């Protein structure tokens, strides 16, 4: 039986590096599983758009969001796109985070900057932000897991938009607690305006976005396998017209 197509769904960005990063990540996925049909679609801003990718796909597909938590895109936009692609048997995978593989990628990106533990060290986990409380809960969970991976170093989530605290506010709060060696861990899959904005606010080292880290490629396939093993569930009528 033919495997479902893996459709990786990126948000999209006006930063040209974002598209190149997504393509490099999918190349890693293809290296890990050469016989799998792997395609890319974007929610907005970049081509191919998700609807166009699904229109050109046949049989079955698993939509794997290149998104880090449960927010509007995962809960509404992806199911709605799947519903519009009525010719496909479609499943929507869970977002990438939280997950230990994601934490491993964050850890290695941070250590690439030269970061080392110190009694006055702390880390700000810089995320895009969302008004959805589930998204904030997912980011907080990732911060907890990263703190454990760093041996108990405090990790505080902060946001570029839609939620508080901001990265500068988180930095000031940590400094007030005597944490003067503060690094920013970039909780973004690709370069873009928010990732740049957060890195500029770092008083110390700032890690690169997760990008095409090998752990991210393995995690993408893990989310695909989880969803592919589930039965196809009929979508709610309200999503068909969304």
PDB file of C-alpha atoms in Angstrom, residues 68-71 75 97-98 130-141:
ATOM      1  CA  UNK A  68       5.649  24.700  17.721  1.00  0.00           C
ATOM      2  CA  UNK A  69       2.370  24.634  19.619  1.00  0.00           C
ATOM      3  CA  UNK A  70      -1.389  24.468  19.535  1.00  0.00           C
ATOM      4  CA  UNK A  71      -2.661  27.741  18.113  1.00  0.00           C
ATOM      5  CA  UNK A  75      -6.660  24.097  15.351  1.00  0.00           C
ATOM      6  CA  UNK A  97       6.157  20.920  20.338  1.00  0.00           C
ATOM      7  CA  UNK A  98       6.473  20.188  23.098  1.00  0.00           C
ATOM      8  CA  UNK A 130      -0.325  33.504  20.522  1.00  0.00           C
ATOM      9  CA  UNK A 131      -3.580  34.482  22.212  1.00  0.00           C
ATOM     10  CA  UNK A 132      -4.475  30.794  22.474  1.00  0.00           C
ATOM     11  CA  UNK A 133      -3.887  29.560  26.052  1.00  0.00           C
ATOM     12  CA  UNK A 134      -2.973  26.091  24.773  1.00  0.00           C
ATOM     13  CA  UNK A 135      -0.120  27.596  22.758  1.00  0.00           C
ATOM     14  CA  UNK A 136       1.207  29.385  25.840  1.00  0.00           C
ATOM     15  CA  UNK A 137       0.929  26.159  27.850  1.00  0.00           C
ATOM     16  CA  UNK A 138       2.958  24.324  25.199  1.00  0.00           C
ATOM     17  CA  UNK A 139       5.677  26.986  25.307  1.00  0.00           C
ATOM     18  CA  UNK A 140       5.813  26.854  29.096  1.00  0.00           C
ATOM     19  CA  UNK A 141       6.149  23.074  28.939  1.00  0.00           C
TER      20      UNK A 141
END
